[in-house]
Structures are given as structure tokens and as C-alpha cells.
Amino acid sequence: MKRLLVIVSLVFGLITNPLFAAPSLIPAPPQLSASSYILIDAYTGDILVEHNADQSVPPASLTKLMTAYIMEYELARGNLSFEDKVTVSEKAWRMKGSRMFIREGTQVSVENLMRGIIIQSGNDASVAAAEYVAGSESAFADLMNQHAQLLGMKNSHFVNSTGFPADNHFSSANDIAKLARATILQFPHNYPLYSEKYFTYNDIRQPNRNKLLWRDKTVDGLKTGHTEAAGYCLAASAVRNGTRLISVVMGAKSDEGRAVESQKLLDYGFRYYETRKLYSRGQVVNNAHVWGGSQSNVKVGFAEDVLVTMPRQQGTSIPATLDMHKEIVAPIAVGDVLGTIVVGTEGDVLLERPVVALEAVEEGGFFKRLFDNIKLFFTNLF
């Protein structure tokens, strides 16, 4: 095992002398003028900054991130298409607050409704979409809560598709960040909708309320919200030099305030942290011995890219330990977990990931299995 660890370390440059590792000095995060907020790495999910992030509060129109997410979910499964025509109900047409200005009895494409929800924050568009997907807004709310549970949104409960003030309708900064992350990672083809600055419908041109789209060219989403109870809210995302961050600010004092406070969070995160890829999907880290197989070794590596959030300027190499299962016996299927890699040092573990079989190994013949069983017996004996 010791020789195996040295080989892994030399090949991937993961062992470094701590005497030569420059410390990464990171100041305390900014204190924002908002009731709750969070900053996460979109690719790893690591939390960089948080304040009251699990506190349940009114989410206002950040609710529409879930409405849009469900639409994208249904689109991805072929249950909807952008070309579908949705007939506008009286309820949707009569919605107050921010609107797309759709008319009762007319038909609107799903694609236009998506833009109306995301860019114009249309309450009317959200209700029309909810009714089309689930038959009624209340049934759609039940669907929203099911998705929230699947996404691990533990401090959220939805009763409508818009975020219009209602009893028992709440979420949290952390939950909204999880939802934003799922939107970005699961449906990348639709994500450009969140960066569009204007949308015109019925000859009415409305701007995206996310001011950061104009101020910071690295920002490409996501959604604003405001009610008297919720204050001013903004879920934003930006990508710089391969690192994508998501900020959620809830309960800011003003429209300008939510933009300024969100910018503080994003700038802090990009200045002091980065996402680093340690291993690639399918990368081989070991050829492990197989007992009783049609071949004597199996290639071991990763099912997905291994990413880690790290302080900037930290050393270019990181300690890593590969711990393989003591006995690997055929048959082996692709994806079978055969060990674990631990990145970091004792007391400062950055991540642990399973290593898996990258190829299948069938059982060997009778005499091969018999011979290996005898060898394995004496190996364990001594």
C-alpha cells in the first residue's frame, strides 16, 4: 500500500512539503445590509459566506426560480416544448403586480412564458405556466414542494407559483442557492435566458430587474424579488476564470441595495477563492489487482470530474491518499466502488471521493478462480 500511495502522489503532483507552502490569508467576509445571505461555489456546492442562510423568510419573486425550474424539468423530459401554446385563463390575466401583459383567451408559447417569468418576473406568466403544467396553481404548488424536497430545500414551502404574499409561503437564502445551482447545472442549454436584459411582448418592452447584468459582464443571472415583507432580494451568478459563484441576498433595503450587496459578495468570493479540478472523469489513478478475474488488474478512477473550492494562491499541489479495498474480487462492473481518495491533510480534509472501476472484469475460469482463492487464503493467513 505504501508504494501505491507514493506512485499516485508522484504521478499527480499532489504531495508538497508544508514548509514551502505559502499560507493563504483571507480576510473576514463583508457584512451586508441584508437580513440573510449566502455565497456558494456553483460547481462544488461549497459555502463560502453565509449569514442567517437557513432562516425561513418570504422569498417574493425568487419563487419564480422554482416555477421556471419545473418548466425546464418538464421540457428536458419531453413533456413540454417551447412551441406549445398555452391558453391564458382569467385568473392569470387578472394577476396583479409585475406582469408580462398576456391577455385572457389568447395563446402564448411556452418559450415566451419562460421569458415572461424570468426576465419580466410576470405573475401572469407564472400562473399561466403553472396551470398548463399541473392543471391548477394549487396542484403546481404541490409539485413545487416535491421538487424542493428532492433538491434538499429543507426550509422552504410554496403555496403559489409567483411569490405573491401568502401564509405558509417561505424559503431561505441557502435553499434558493441550491435551486439556482440546480438550474445552472441541470439545464445549461436554457440558462442563457437568465442573462437576457430585455423582453418585448404585446409591444411592451421591459428590462430585466437584475442591475448586475449591466454593471458586471461576468454576471449572467438569475432573478430578483421584492415585496414589503420580503424586502429586496436577488439571486445572482457570475463566472470568472473557470470559477462560478452564486450569491443570494434577501431582505435588502432597496433595489440599489440588493445589487450593491450582491456585488460585494461576488467580488469577495472571486478575489479569495477558486474552483480547481484535481482529476478528470475517467482518469486512471491505479491499476488494482483483481482476484479470480478473467484479467489480473482493473483500471480505477473517477466517474465524474473531481473539483474542489480552494483559497487562491494556495500551493499548486495538495496532499492526497488513495485507500483501496483490501480484496477486489471478480466479477466487477463499471462503476463499482473500489476505494476512496482523500484530498487534504489530517484535520484539514478538503474532500473525499470514491474511486470506481473504469472497466468490467468477468470471473475467470474454474482453475484461475481456484488458484487465486488459494493464493488469497495464504496472503490473508500471513
mmCIF file with all atom_site columns, N, CA, C and O in Angstrom, residues 55-74:
data_model
loop_
_atom_site.group_PDB
_atom_site.id
_atom_site.type_symbol
_atom_site.label_atom_id
_atom_site.label_alt_id
_atom_site.label_comp_id
_atom_site.label_asym_id
_atom_site.label_entity_id
_atom_site.label_seq_id
_atom_site.pdbx_PDB_ins_code
_atom_site.Cartn_x
_atom_site.Cartn_y
_atom_site.Cartn_z
_atom_site.occupancy
_atom_site.B_iso_or_equiv
_atom_site.pdbx_formal_charge
_atom_site.auth_seq_id
_atom_site.auth_comp_id
_atom_site.auth_asym_id
_atom_site.auth_atom_id
_atom_site.pdbx_PDB_model_num
ATOM 1  N N  . GLN A 1 55 ? -32.499 30.692 7.599   1.00 0.00 ? 55 GLN A N  1
ATOM 2  C CA . GLN A 1 55 ? -33.681 31.335 8.169   1.00 0.00 ? 55 GLN A CA 1
ATOM 3  C C  . GLN A 1 55 ? -34.796 31.384 7.135   1.00 0.00 ? 55 GLN A C  1
ATOM 4  O O  . GLN A 1 55 ? -34.609 31.854 6.016   1.00 0.00 ? 55 GLN A O  1
ATOM 5  N N  . SER A 1 56 ? -35.972 30.889 7.492   1.00 0.00 ? 56 SER A N  1
ATOM 6  C CA . SER A 1 56 ? -37.106 30.908 6.569   1.00 0.00 ? 56 SER A CA 1
ATOM 7  C C  . SER A 1 56 ? -37.700 32.306 6.501   1.00 0.00 ? 56 SER A C  1
ATOM 8  O O  . SER A 1 56 ? -38.059 32.885 7.526   1.00 0.00 ? 56 SER A O  1
ATOM 9  N N  . VAL A 1 57 ? -37.778 32.844 5.288   1.00 0.00 ? 57 VAL A N  1
ATOM 10 C CA . VAL A 1 57 ? -38.276 34.204 5.068   1.00 0.00 ? 57 VAL A CA 1
ATOM 11 C C  . VAL A 1 57 ? -39.132 34.208 3.802   1.00 0.00 ? 57 VAL A C  1
ATOM 12 O O  . VAL A 1 57 ? -39.046 33.296 2.974   1.00 0.00 ? 57 VAL A O  1
ATOM 13 N N  . PRO A 1 58 ? -39.970 35.242 3.620   1.00 0.00 ? 58 PRO A N  1
ATOM 14 C CA . PRO A 1 58 ? -40.720 35.341 2.362   1.00 0.00 ? 58 PRO A CA 1
ATOM 15 C C  . PRO A 1 58 ? -39.756 35.500 1.186   1.00 0.00 ? 58 PRO A C  1
ATOM 16 O O  . PRO A 1 58 ? -38.873 36.369 1.224   1.00 0.00 ? 58 PRO A O  1
ATOM 17 N N  . PRO A 1 59 ? -39.876 34.692 0.143   1.00 0.00 ? 59 PRO A N  1
ATOM 18 C CA . PRO A 1 59 ? -38.933 34.760 -0.974  1.00 0.00 ? 59 PRO A CA 1
ATOM 19 C C  . PRO A 1 59 ? -39.338 35.700 -2.101  1.00 0.00 ? 59 PRO A C  1
ATOM 20 O O  . PRO A 1 59 ? -38.573 35.886 -3.058  1.00 0.00 ? 59 PRO A O  1
ATOM 21 N N  . ALA A 1 60 ? -40.536 36.279 -2.005  1.00 0.00 ? 60 ALA A N  1
ATOM 22 C CA . ALA A 1 60 ? -41.024 37.159 -3.073  1.00 0.00 ? 60 ALA A CA 1
ATOM 23 C C  . ALA A 1 60 ? -40.875 36.450 -4.428  1.00 0.00 ? 60 ALA A C  1
ATOM 24 O O  . ALA A 1 60 ? -41.097 35.253 -4.528  1.00 0.00 ? 60 ALA A O  1
ATOM 25 N N  . SER A 1 61 ? -40.446 37.188 -5.440  1.00 0.00 ? 61 SER A N  1
ATOM 26 C CA . SER A 1 61 ? -40.404 36.606 -6.791  1.00 0.00 ? 61 SER A CA 1
ATOM 27 C C  . SER A 1 61 ? -39.230 35.665 -7.024  1.00 0.00 ? 61 SER A C  1
ATOM 28 O O  . SER A 1 61 ? -39.124 35.085 -8.113  1.00 0.00 ? 61 SER A O  1
ATOM 29 N N  . LEU A 1 62 ? -38.364 35.471 -6.030  1.00 0.00 ? 62 LEU A N  1
ATOM 30 C CA . LEU A 1 62 ? -37.380 34.400 -6.161  1.00 0.00 ? 62 LEU A CA 1
ATOM 31 C C  . LEU A 1 62 ? -38.094 33.056 -6.253  1.00 0.00 ? 62 LEU A C  1
ATOM 32 O O  . LEU A 1 62 ? -37.514 32.069 -6.709  1.00 0.00 ? 62 LEU A O  1
ATOM 33 N N  . THR A 1 63 ? -39.347 33.032 -5.813  1.00 0.00 ? 63 THR A N  1
ATOM 34 C CA . THR A 1 63 ? -40.206 31.859 -6.004  1.00 0.00 ? 63 THR A CA 1
ATOM 35 C C  . THR A 1 63 ? -40.219 31.420 -7.456  1.00 0.00 ? 63 THR A C  1
ATOM 36 O O  . THR A 1 63 ? -40.277 30.222 -7.768  1.00 0.00 ? 63 THR A O  1
ATOM 37 N N  . LYS A 1 64 ? -40.165 32.375 -8.362  1.00 0.00 ? 64 LYS A N  1
ATOM 38 C CA . LYS A 1 64 ? -40.283 32.061 -9.790  1.00 0.00 ? 64 LYS A CA 1
ATOM 39 C C  . LYS A 1 64 ? -39.092 31.248 -10.293 1.00 0.00 ? 64 LYS A C  1
ATOM 40 O O  . LYS A 1 64 ? -39.169 30.653 -11.377 1.00 0.00 ? 64 LYS A O  1
ATOM 41 N N  . LEU A 1 65 ? -37.994 31.223 -9.532  1.00 0.00 ? 65 LEU A N  1
ATOM 42 C CA . LEU A 1 65 ? -36.909 30.321 -9.900  1.00 0.00 ? 65 LEU A CA 1
ATOM 43 C C  . LEU A 1 65 ? -37.378 28.875 -9.860  1.00 0.00 ? 65 LEU A C  1
ATOM 44 O O  . LEU A 1 65 ? -36.982 28.058 -10.690 1.00 0.00 ? 65 LEU A O  1
ATOM 45 N N  . MET A 1 66 ? -38.227 28.543 -8.889  1.00 0.00 ? 66 MET A N  1
ATOM 46 C CA . MET A 1 66 ? -38.775 27.190 -8.830  1.00 0.00 ? 66 MET A CA 1
ATOM 47 C C  . MET A 1 66 ? -39.786 26.961 -9.943  1.00 0.00 ? 66 MET A C  1
ATOM 48 O O  . MET A 1 66 ? -39.821 25.878 -10.554 1.00 0.00 ? 66 MET A O  1
ATOM 49 N N  . THR A 1 67 ? -40.603 27.961 -10.234 1.00 0.00 ? 67 THR A N  1
ATOM 50 C CA . THR A 1 67 ? -41.560 27.830 -11.331 1.00 0.00 ? 67 THR A CA 1
ATOM 51 C C  . THR A 1 67 ? -40.833 27.572 -12.645 1.00 0.00 ? 67 THR A C  1
ATOM 52 O O  . THR A 1 67 ? -41.195 26.670 -13.408 1.00 0.00 ? 67 THR A O  1
ATOM 53 N N  . ALA A 1 68 ? -39.793 28.344 -12.906 1.00 0.00 ? 68 ALA A N  1
ATOM 54 C CA . ALA A 1 68 ? -39.007 28.160 -14.134 1.00 0.00 ? 68 ALA A CA 1
ATOM 55 C C  . ALA A 1 68 ? -38.273 26.825 -14.121 1.00 0.00 ? 68 ALA A C  1
ATOM 56 O O  . ALA A 1 68 ? -38.168 26.150 -15.158 1.00 0.00 ? 68 ALA A O  1
ATOM 57 N N  . TYR A 1 69 ? -37.768 26.433 -12.948 1.00 0.00 ? 69 TYR A N  1
ATOM 58 C CA . TYR A 1 69 ? -37.052 25.151 -12.823 1.00 0.00 ? 69 TYR A CA 1
ATOM 59 C C  . TYR A 1 69 ? -37.959 23.993 -13.217 1.00 0.00 ? 69 TYR A C  1
ATOM 60 O O  . TYR A 1 69 ? -37.549 23.081 -13.954 1.00 0.00 ? 69 TYR A O  1
ATOM 61 N N  . ILE A 1 70 ? -39.205 24.011 -12.741 1.00 0.00 ? 70 ILE A N  1
ATOM 62 C CA . ILE A 1 70 ? -40.133 22.925 -13.072 1.00 0.00 ? 70 ILE A CA 1
ATOM 63 C C  . ILE A 1 70 ? -40.451 22.933 -14.559 1.00 0.00 ? 70 ILE A C  1
ATOM 64 O O  . ILE A 1 70 ? -40.545 21.864 -15.197 1.00 0.00 ? 70 ILE A O  1
ATOM 65 N N  . MET A 1 71 ? -40.594 24.111 -15.148 1.00 0.00 ? 71 MET A N  1
ATOM 66 C CA . MET A 1 71 ? -40.809 24.182 -16.595 1.00 0.00 ? 71 MET A CA 1
ATOM 67 C C  . MET A 1 71 ? -39.630 23.563 -17.339 1.00 0.00 ? 71 MET A C  1
ATOM 68 O O  . MET A 1 71 ? -39.814 22.786 -18.296 1.00 0.00 ? 71 MET A O  1
ATOM 69 N N  . GLU A 1 72 ? -38.420 23.877 -16.904 1.00 0.00 ? 72 GLU A N  1
ATOM 70 C CA . GLU A 1 72 ? -37.230 23.317 -17.551 1.00 0.00 ? 72 GLU A CA 1
ATOM 71 C C  . GLU A 1 72 ? -37.148 21.807 -17.329 1.00 0.00 ? 72 GLU A C  1
ATOM 72 O O  . GLU A 1 72 ? -36.716 21.058 -18.216 1.00 0.00 ? 72 GLU A O  1
ATOM 73 N N  . TYR A 1 73 ? -37.536 21.380 -16.163 1.00 0.00 ? 73 TYR A N  1
ATOM 74 C CA . TYR A 1 73 ? -37.560 19.947 -15.851 1.00 0.00 ? 73 TYR A CA 1
ATOM 75 C C  . TYR A 1 73 ? -38.503 19.216 -16.809 1.00 0.00 ? 73 TYR A C  1
ATOM 76 O O  . TYR A 1 73 ? -38.155 18.153 -17.349 1.00 0.00 ? 73 TYR A O  1
ATOM 77 N N  . GLU A 1 74 ? -39.684 19.773 -17.017 1.00 0.00 ? 74 GLU A N  1
ATOM 78 C CA . GLU A 1 74 ? -40.660 19.157 -17.912 1.00 0.00 ? 74 GLU A CA 1
ATOM 79 C C  . GLU A 1 74 ? -40.201 19.238 -19.372 1.00 0.00 ? 74 GLU A C  1
ATOM 80 O O  . GLU A 1 74 ? -40.431 18.312 -20.154 1.00 0.00 ? 74 GLU A O  1
#
